[in-house]
CSV table of C-alpha atoms and ligand atoms in Angstrom, one decimal:
chain,number,residue,atom,x,y,z
A,1,MET,CA,-0.1,0.0,-0.1
A,2,ARG,CA,1.4,3.5,-1.0
A,3,GLY,CA,2.0,5.9,1.9
A,4,PRO,CA,0.5,9.5,1.9
A,5,GLY,CA,1.2,10.9,-1.6
A,6,THR,CA,3.3,13.8,-2.5
A,7,ALA,CA,1.0,15.8,-4.6
A,8,SER,CA,0.8,19.5,-3.8
A,9,PRO,CA,-1.0,20.0,-0.4
A,10,VAL,CA,-2.4,23.3,-1.7
A,11,ARG,CA,-4.5,21.5,-4.3
A,12,TYR,CA,-6.4,19.6,-1.8
A,13,ALA,CA,-6.7,22.3,1.0
A,14,ALA,CA,-10.4,23.3,0.4
A,15,VAL,CA,-11.8,19.8,-0.1
A,16,ALA,CA,-9.7,18.3,2.6
A,17,GLY,CA,-11.4,20.4,5.2
A,18,GLU,CA,-14.9,19.3,4.1
A,19,LEU,CA,-13.8,15.7,4.0
A,20,LEU,CA,-12.2,16.0,7.4
A,21,ALA,CA,-15.5,17.4,8.8
A,22,ILE,CA,-17.3,14.5,7.5
A,23,ALA,CA,-15.0,12.0,8.6
A,24,THR,CA,-15.0,13.5,12.2
A,25,THR,CA,-18.9,13.7,12.3
A,26,ALA,CA,-19.3,10.0,11.1
A,27,ALA,CA,-16.7,8.7,13.5
A,28,HIS,CA,-18.2,10.6,16.5
A,29,ALA,CA,-21.6,9.4,15.6
A,30,ALA,CA,-20.4,5.7,15.3
A,31,GLY,CA,-18.4,6.2,18.6
A,32,GLU,CA,-21.6,7.2,20.5
A,33,LEU,CA,-23.4,4.1,19.3
A,34,LEU,CA,-20.7,1.9,20.2
A,35,VAL,CA,-20.2,3.3,23.8
A,36,GLU,CA,-23.8,2.3,24.4
A,37,ARG,CA,-23.3,-1.0,23.0
A,38,PHE,CA,-20.1,-1.5,25.0
A,39,ARG,CA,-22.2,-1.2,28.0
A,40,ALA,CA,-24.8,-3.7,27.0
A,41,PRO,CA,-24.6,-7.4,26.2
A,42,ARG,CA,-22.9,-8.4,22.9
A,43,THR,CA,-25.3,-9.5,20.2
A,44,GLY,CA,-24.9,-10.9,16.8
A,45,VAL,CA,-21.4,-12.3,17.4
A,46,GLY,CA,-20.3,-14.2,14.4
A,47,THR,CA,-16.9,-15.1,12.9
A,48,LYS,CA,-15.2,-14.2,9.5
A,49,SER,CA,-11.9,-15.3,8.2
A,50,SER,CA,-11.4,-17.7,11.0
A,51,SER,CA,-13.0,-19.0,14.3
A,52,THR,CA,-11.3,-16.1,16.1
A,53,ASP,CA,-12.0,-13.3,13.7
A,54,MET,CA,-15.3,-11.9,15.4
A,55,VAL,CA,-17.8,-9.6,14.1
A,56,THR,CA,-20.9,-8.3,16.1
A,57,ASP,CA,-24.1,-6.3,15.6
A,58,ALA,CA,-21.9,-3.3,17.0
A,59,ASP,CA,-19.5,-3.5,14.1
A,60,ARG,CA,-22.3,-3.7,11.4
A,61,ALA,CA,-24.4,-1.0,13.1
A,62,SER,CA,-21.3,1.2,13.3
A,63,GLU,CA,-20.4,0.9,9.7
A,64,GLU,CA,-24.1,1.5,8.5
A,65,ARG,CA,-24.0,4.8,10.5
A,66,ILE,CA,-20.8,5.8,9.2
A,67,LEU,CA,-21.5,5.1,5.6
A,68,ASN,CA,-24.9,6.9,6.1
A,69,GLU,CA,-23.1,9.9,7.2
A,70,ILE,CA,-20.7,10.0,4.4
A,71,LEU,CA,-23.0,9.0,1.5
A,72,ARG,CA,-25.7,11.5,2.5
A,73,VAL,CA,-23.4,14.2,1.6
A,74,ARG,CA,-20.9,12.5,-0.8
A,75,PRO,CA,-23.2,10.2,-2.8
A,76,ASP,CA,-20.6,9.8,-5.6
A,77,ASP,CA,-17.6,8.6,-3.6
A,78,ALA,CA,-16.5,5.0,-3.4
A,79,VAL,CA,-16.2,3.2,-0.2
A,80,LEU,CA,-14.3,0.2,1.3
A,81,GLY,CA,-15.8,-0.8,4.6
A,82,GLU,CA,-14.4,-3.8,6.7
A,83,GLU,CA,-18.0,-5.4,7.0
A,84,THR,CA,-19.8,-4.3,3.8
A,85,GLY,CA,-16.7,-4.4,1.3
A,86,GLU,CA,-16.3,-2.3,-1.7
A,87,ALA,CA,-18.9,0.1,-3.3
A,88,ARG,CA,-17.8,1.8,-6.6
A,89,GLY,CA,-17.9,5.5,-7.0
A,90,SER,CA,-17.3,8.1,-9.7
A,91,SER,CA,-15.8,11.1,-7.8
A,92,GLY,CA,-12.2,9.7,-7.7
A,93,LEU,CA,-12.3,9.5,-3.8
A,94,ARG,CA,-12.6,6.4,-1.7
A,95,TRP,CA,-13.5,6.1,1.9
A,96,ILE,CA,-11.9,3.6,4.0
A,97,VAL,CA,-13.8,2.5,7.0
A,98,ASP,CA,-13.0,0.3,10.0
A,99,PRO,CA,-16.2,0.8,12.1
A,100,LEU,CA,-14.9,-1.0,15.1
A,101,ASP,CA,-11.1,-1.7,15.2
A,102,GLY,CA,-10.3,-3.9,18.0
A,103,THR,CA,-13.4,-6.1,17.9
A,104,THR,CA,-12.1,-8.9,20.1
A,105,ASN,CA,-11.2,-6.2,22.9
A,106,PHE,CA,-14.7,-4.8,22.5
A,107,VAL,CA,-16.4,-8.4,22.8
A,108,TYR,CA,-14.2,-9.1,26.0
A,109,GLY,CA,-15.0,-5.7,27.4
A,110,ILE,CA,-11.5,-4.4,27.1
A,111,PRO,CA,-11.4,-0.7,26.6
A,112,GLN,CA,-8.9,-0.6,23.7
A,113,TRP,CA,-10.9,-0.1,20.5
A,114,ALA,CA,-11.5,2.8,18.1
A,115,VAL,CA,-13.4,4.0,15.0
A,116,SER,CA,-11.2,4.6,11.9
A,117,VAL,CA,-12.3,6.7,8.9
A,118,ALA,CA,-10.1,7.8,6.0
A,119,CYS,CA,-10.6,9.3,2.5
A,120,GLU,CA,-8.1,8.7,-0.1
A,121,ASP,CA,-7.5,9.9,-3.6
A,122,GLU,CA,-5.0,8.4,-6.3
A,123,HIS,CA,-2.0,9.4,-4.1
A,124,GLY,CA,-3.3,7.8,-0.9
A,125,PRO,CA,-4.8,9.0,2.2
A,126,LEU,CA,-6.1,12.6,1.9
A,127,VAL,CA,-7.8,12.9,5.5
A,128,GLY,CA,-7.9,10.3,8.3
A,129,VAL,CA,-9.7,10.2,11.8
A,130,VAL,CA,-9.2,7.7,14.6
A,131,HIS,CA,-11.5,8.2,17.3
A,132,ASP,CA,-11.3,6.7,20.7
A,133,PRO,CA,-14.7,6.9,22.3
A,134,VAL,CA,-13.6,5.5,25.7
A,135,ARG,CA,-10.9,7.9,26.3
A,136,GLY,CA,-12.7,10.7,24.4
A,137,GLU,CA,-9.7,11.4,22.2
A,138,THR,CA,-9.9,12.1,18.4
A,139,PHE,CA,-6.8,11.9,16.3
A,140,SER,CA,-7.3,13.7,12.9
A,141,ALA,CA,-4.9,14.6,9.9
A,142,ALA,CA,-5.2,16.0,6.4
A,143,ARG,CA,-2.4,15.7,3.9
A,144,GLY,CA,0.1,18.5,4.1
A,145,ALA,CA,-1.8,20.0,7.2
A,146,GLY,CA,-0.3,18.1,10.1
A,147,ALA,CA,-1.9,15.9,12.7
A,148,THR,CA,-3.8,16.7,15.9
A,149,ARG,CA,-5.4,15.2,18.9
A,150,ASP,CA,-8.5,16.9,20.0
A,151,GLY,CA,-7.3,19.7,17.8
A,152,ASN,CA,-4.0,20.0,19.4
A,153,PRO,CA,-0.8,19.5,17.1
A,154,ILE,CA,0.9,16.1,17.7
A,155,ARG,CA,4.2,14.9,16.7
A,156,VAL,CA,6.0,11.5,16.7
A,157,GLY,CA,8.6,10.8,19.4
A,158,GLY,CA,12.1,12.1,19.0
A,159,LEU,CA,14.0,8.9,20.1
A,160,ASP,CA,17.1,8.2,18.1
A,161,ASP,CA,18.3,4.9,19.9
A,162,LEU,CA,16.1,1.8,18.9
A,163,SER,CA,17.4,0.0,22.0
A,164,ARG,CA,15.3,2.4,24.0
A,165,ALA,CA,12.2,2.2,21.8
A,166,LEU,CA,8.7,1.0,23.0
A,167,LEU,CA,7.0,-0.7,20.1
A,168,ALA,CA,3.3,-1.7,19.4
A,169,THR,CA,2.4,-4.8,17.4
A,170,GLY,CA,-0.3,-7.2,16.6
A,171,TYR,CA,-1.2,-10.5,15.0
A,172,GLY,CA,-3.6,-11.7,12.4
A,173,TYR,CA,-6.5,-14.1,12.7
A,174,LEU,CA,-5.0,-17.2,11.1
A,175,ALA,CA,-3.0,-19.4,13.5
A,176,ASP,CA,-0.1,-20.3,11.2
A,177,GLU,CA,0.5,-16.6,10.3
A,178,ARG,CA,0.4,-15.7,14.1
A,179,VAL,CA,3.0,-18.3,14.9
A,180,ALA,CA,5.1,-16.8,11.9
A,181,ALA,CA,4.6,-13.4,13.2
A,182,ALA,CA,5.5,-14.4,16.8
A,183,ALA,CA,8.5,-16.1,15.3
A,184,MET,CA,9.8,-12.5,14.5
A,185,LEU,CA,10.0,-11.6,18.1
A,186,PRO,CA,13.2,-13.2,19.2
A,187,ALA,CA,15.1,-11.3,16.7
A,188,ILE,CA,13.4,-8.0,17.8
A,189,LEU,CA,12.7,-8.1,21.6
A,190,GLY,CA,16.4,-8.1,22.6
A,191,ARG,CA,17.1,-5.0,20.4
A,192,VAL,CA,14.2,-2.7,21.8
A,193,ARG,CA,12.9,-1.5,25.2
A,194,ASP,CA,9.7,-3.7,25.0
A,195,VAL,CA,6.8,-4.5,22.8
A,196,ARG,CA,3.1,-3.9,23.7
A,197,ARG,CA,0.1,-5.8,21.8
A,198,ALA,CA,-2.9,-3.9,22.7
A,199,GLY,CA,-5.2,-5.0,20.0
A,200,ALA,CA,-6.3,-2.1,17.8
A,201,ALA,CA,-3.9,-1.3,14.9
A,202,SER,CA,-5.6,2.3,14.4
A,203,LEU,CA,-4.7,3.2,18.0
A,204,ASP,CA,-1.2,1.7,17.7
A,205,LEU,CA,-0.6,4.1,14.8
A,206,ALA,CA,-2.4,7.1,16.6
A,207,TRP,CA,-0.3,6.6,19.6
A,208,THR,CA,2.9,6.4,17.4
A,209,ALA,CA,1.7,9.8,16.0
A,210,CYS,CA,1.6,11.4,19.3
A,211,GLY,CA,4.7,9.6,21.0
A,212,ARG,CA,2.9,7.4,23.4
A,213,VAL,CA,4.8,4.5,21.7
A,214,ASP,CA,7.9,5.0,19.5
A,215,GLY,CA,6.8,2.7,16.8
A,216,TYR,CA,4.6,0.1,15.4
A,217,PHE,CA,4.9,-3.0,13.1
A,218,GLU,CA,2.4,-5.7,12.2
A,219,VAL,CA,2.1,-8.3,9.4
A,220,PRO,CA,-0.5,-9.0,8.1
A,221,ILE,CA,-2.7,-5.9,8.6
A,222,ALA,CA,-5.8,-4.9,6.7
A,223,HIS,CA,-6.0,-1.7,4.8
A,224,TRP,CA,-9.0,-0.5,6.7
A,225,ASP,CA,-7.1,-0.9,10.0
A,226,VAL,CA,-4.2,1.3,9.0
A,227,ALA,CA,-5.6,3.7,6.4
A,228,ALA,CA,-6.2,6.7,8.7
A,229,GLY,CA,-3.3,5.8,11.1
A,230,VAL,CA,-0.6,6.0,8.5
A,231,LEU,CA,-1.6,9.6,7.4
A,232,LEU,CA,-1.7,10.5,11.4
A,233,VAL,CA,2.1,9.2,11.5
A,234,ALA,CA,3.2,10.8,8.3
A,235,GLU,CA,1.5,14.2,9.2
A,236,ALA,CA,3.0,14.1,12.8
A,237,GLY,CA,6.5,13.9,11.2
A,238,GLY,CA,6.9,10.0,11.0
A,239,GLN,CA,7.6,7.7,8.5
A,240,VAL,CA,5.6,4.5,7.3
A,241,ALA,CA,6.5,1.7,4.9
A,242,SER,CA,4.8,-1.7,3.9
A,243,LEU,CA,6.1,-4.9,4.9
A,244,GLU,CA,6.2,-8.1,2.8
A,245,PRO,CA,3.4,-10.7,3.4
A,246,LEU,CA,4.1,-13.7,5.8
A,247,GLY,CA,1.3,-15.7,4.1
A,248,ARG,CA,-2.0,-15.2,2.3
A,249,SER,CA,-3.5,-12.5,4.4
A,250,GLY,CA,-1.5,-9.8,2.8
A,251,SER,CA,1.2,-7.2,3.5
A,252,GLY,CA,2.1,-5.4,6.7
A,253,MET,CA,3.1,-2.1,8.1
A,254,VAL,CA,6.0,-0.6,9.9
A,255,ALA,CA,6.0,3.1,11.3
A,256,ALA,CA,8.0,5.3,13.5
A,257,GLY,CA,9.7,8.6,14.2
A,258,PRO,CA,12.6,9.6,11.9
A,259,GLY,CA,15.3,8.9,14.5
A,260,ILE,CA,14.7,5.2,14.6
A,261,PHE,CA,12.6,4.6,11.4
A,262,GLU,CA,15.4,3.2,9.2
A,263,ASP,CA,16.8,0.9,12.0
A,264,LEU,CA,13.4,-0.3,13.0
A,265,ARG,CA,12.5,-1.1,9.5
A,266,ALA,CA,15.7,-2.9,8.9
A,267,LEU,CA,15.3,-4.9,12.0
A,268,VAL,CA,11.8,-5.9,11.4
A,269,GLU,CA,12.5,-6.9,7.8
A,270,ALA,CA,15.2,-9.0,8.8
A,271,ALA,CA,13.2,-10.7,11.3
A,272,LEU,CA,10.3,-11.2,8.7
A,273,ALA,CA,12.8,-12.6,6.1
A,274,GLY,CA,14.1,-15.1,8.8
A,275,SER,CA,10.4,-16.0,9.6
A,276,ARG,CA,9.5,-16.5,5.9
A,277,ARG,CA,12.5,-18.6,5.4
A,278,ALA,CA,11.7,-20.9,8.3
A,279,ARG,CA,8.1,-21.3,6.8
A,280,GLY,CA,9.8,-22.1,3.3
A,281,ALA,CA,8.2,-19.0,2.1
A,282,GLY,CA,11.5,-17.5,0.6
B,301,LIG,C1,-7.6,-5.8,14.7
B,301,LIG,C2,-6.3,-5.0,14.4
B,301,LIG,C3,-5.1,-5.4,15.3
B,301,LIG,C4,-4.8,-6.8,14.9
B,301,LIG,C5,-6.0,-7.9,15.1
B,301,LIG,C6,-7.3,-7.2,14.3
B,301,LIG,P1,-10.1,-5.7,13.9
B,301,LIG,O1,-8.5,-5.3,13.7
B,301,LIG,O2,-6.6,-3.6,14.8
B,301,LIG,O3,-3.9,-4.5,15.2
B,301,LIG,O4,-3.7,-7.2,15.6
B,301,LIG,O5,-5.6,-9.2,14.9
B,301,LIG,O6,-6.7,-7.4,13.1
B,301,LIG,O7,-10.4,-7.1,13.3
B,301,LIG,O8,-10.4,-5.7,15.3
B,301,LIG,O9,-10.8,-4.7,13.2
């Protein structure tokens, strides 16, 4: 997946403001719905790609609320929603929606989940919002206009020593790929401060963007999990890059501040190559 594009930020200034307002309104509306459901018994719990990849009525209701908010004012845009899939458009813009990122945490009552809404053009993410209704935090970014938390500018951490880095990571839903991703850890854990696995990639990236962690890596990871978060990190002065797939679920992502990014990327790519070799994946 390409990172945020290099097209002139000036060209998008006007439309980006409107798109960011739409994304924020939609994410907040979904957040209100999810907080109510978080306090109630879970309903409609099913599974998708594996027996551990859960989806609930809350995921579906949140996505319906978000898409209604967006398409009411932008009916010609395309959308990619985690639960409803692709819907083509004619405007050249596409909304990427994870209506409830951290579904497993949500089902278990663990307060680490978020709503992620991004809008992208041919250059990649144009605006992105990650809303954490539990903490009442909204992370936002527009291409070329910086990143904020609740309207206040945020920056990635200034660390330049990887051995002192606190990293976030996660694992997919297929057991063989989880094992392969875990096989990367021995090459990583001894070279950094520590690793946290909190369970919502969009928050891992938002926390990287504001320096609450120093970096993030995960393979595989879905586009809807990271579409808003990669823009947050880039607009907060960080760097992002895709990672080669571990298996059939697709590519991964690495992100960090500029002081450690290249060292982290090299470390993770070497660990990933070792895990792929061990699996006979080349
Ligand atoms: C989750 C990601 C998390 C990953 C989980 C899952 P979901 O997204 O945010 O980083 O480790 O396996 O993919 O499925 O809760 O939207």
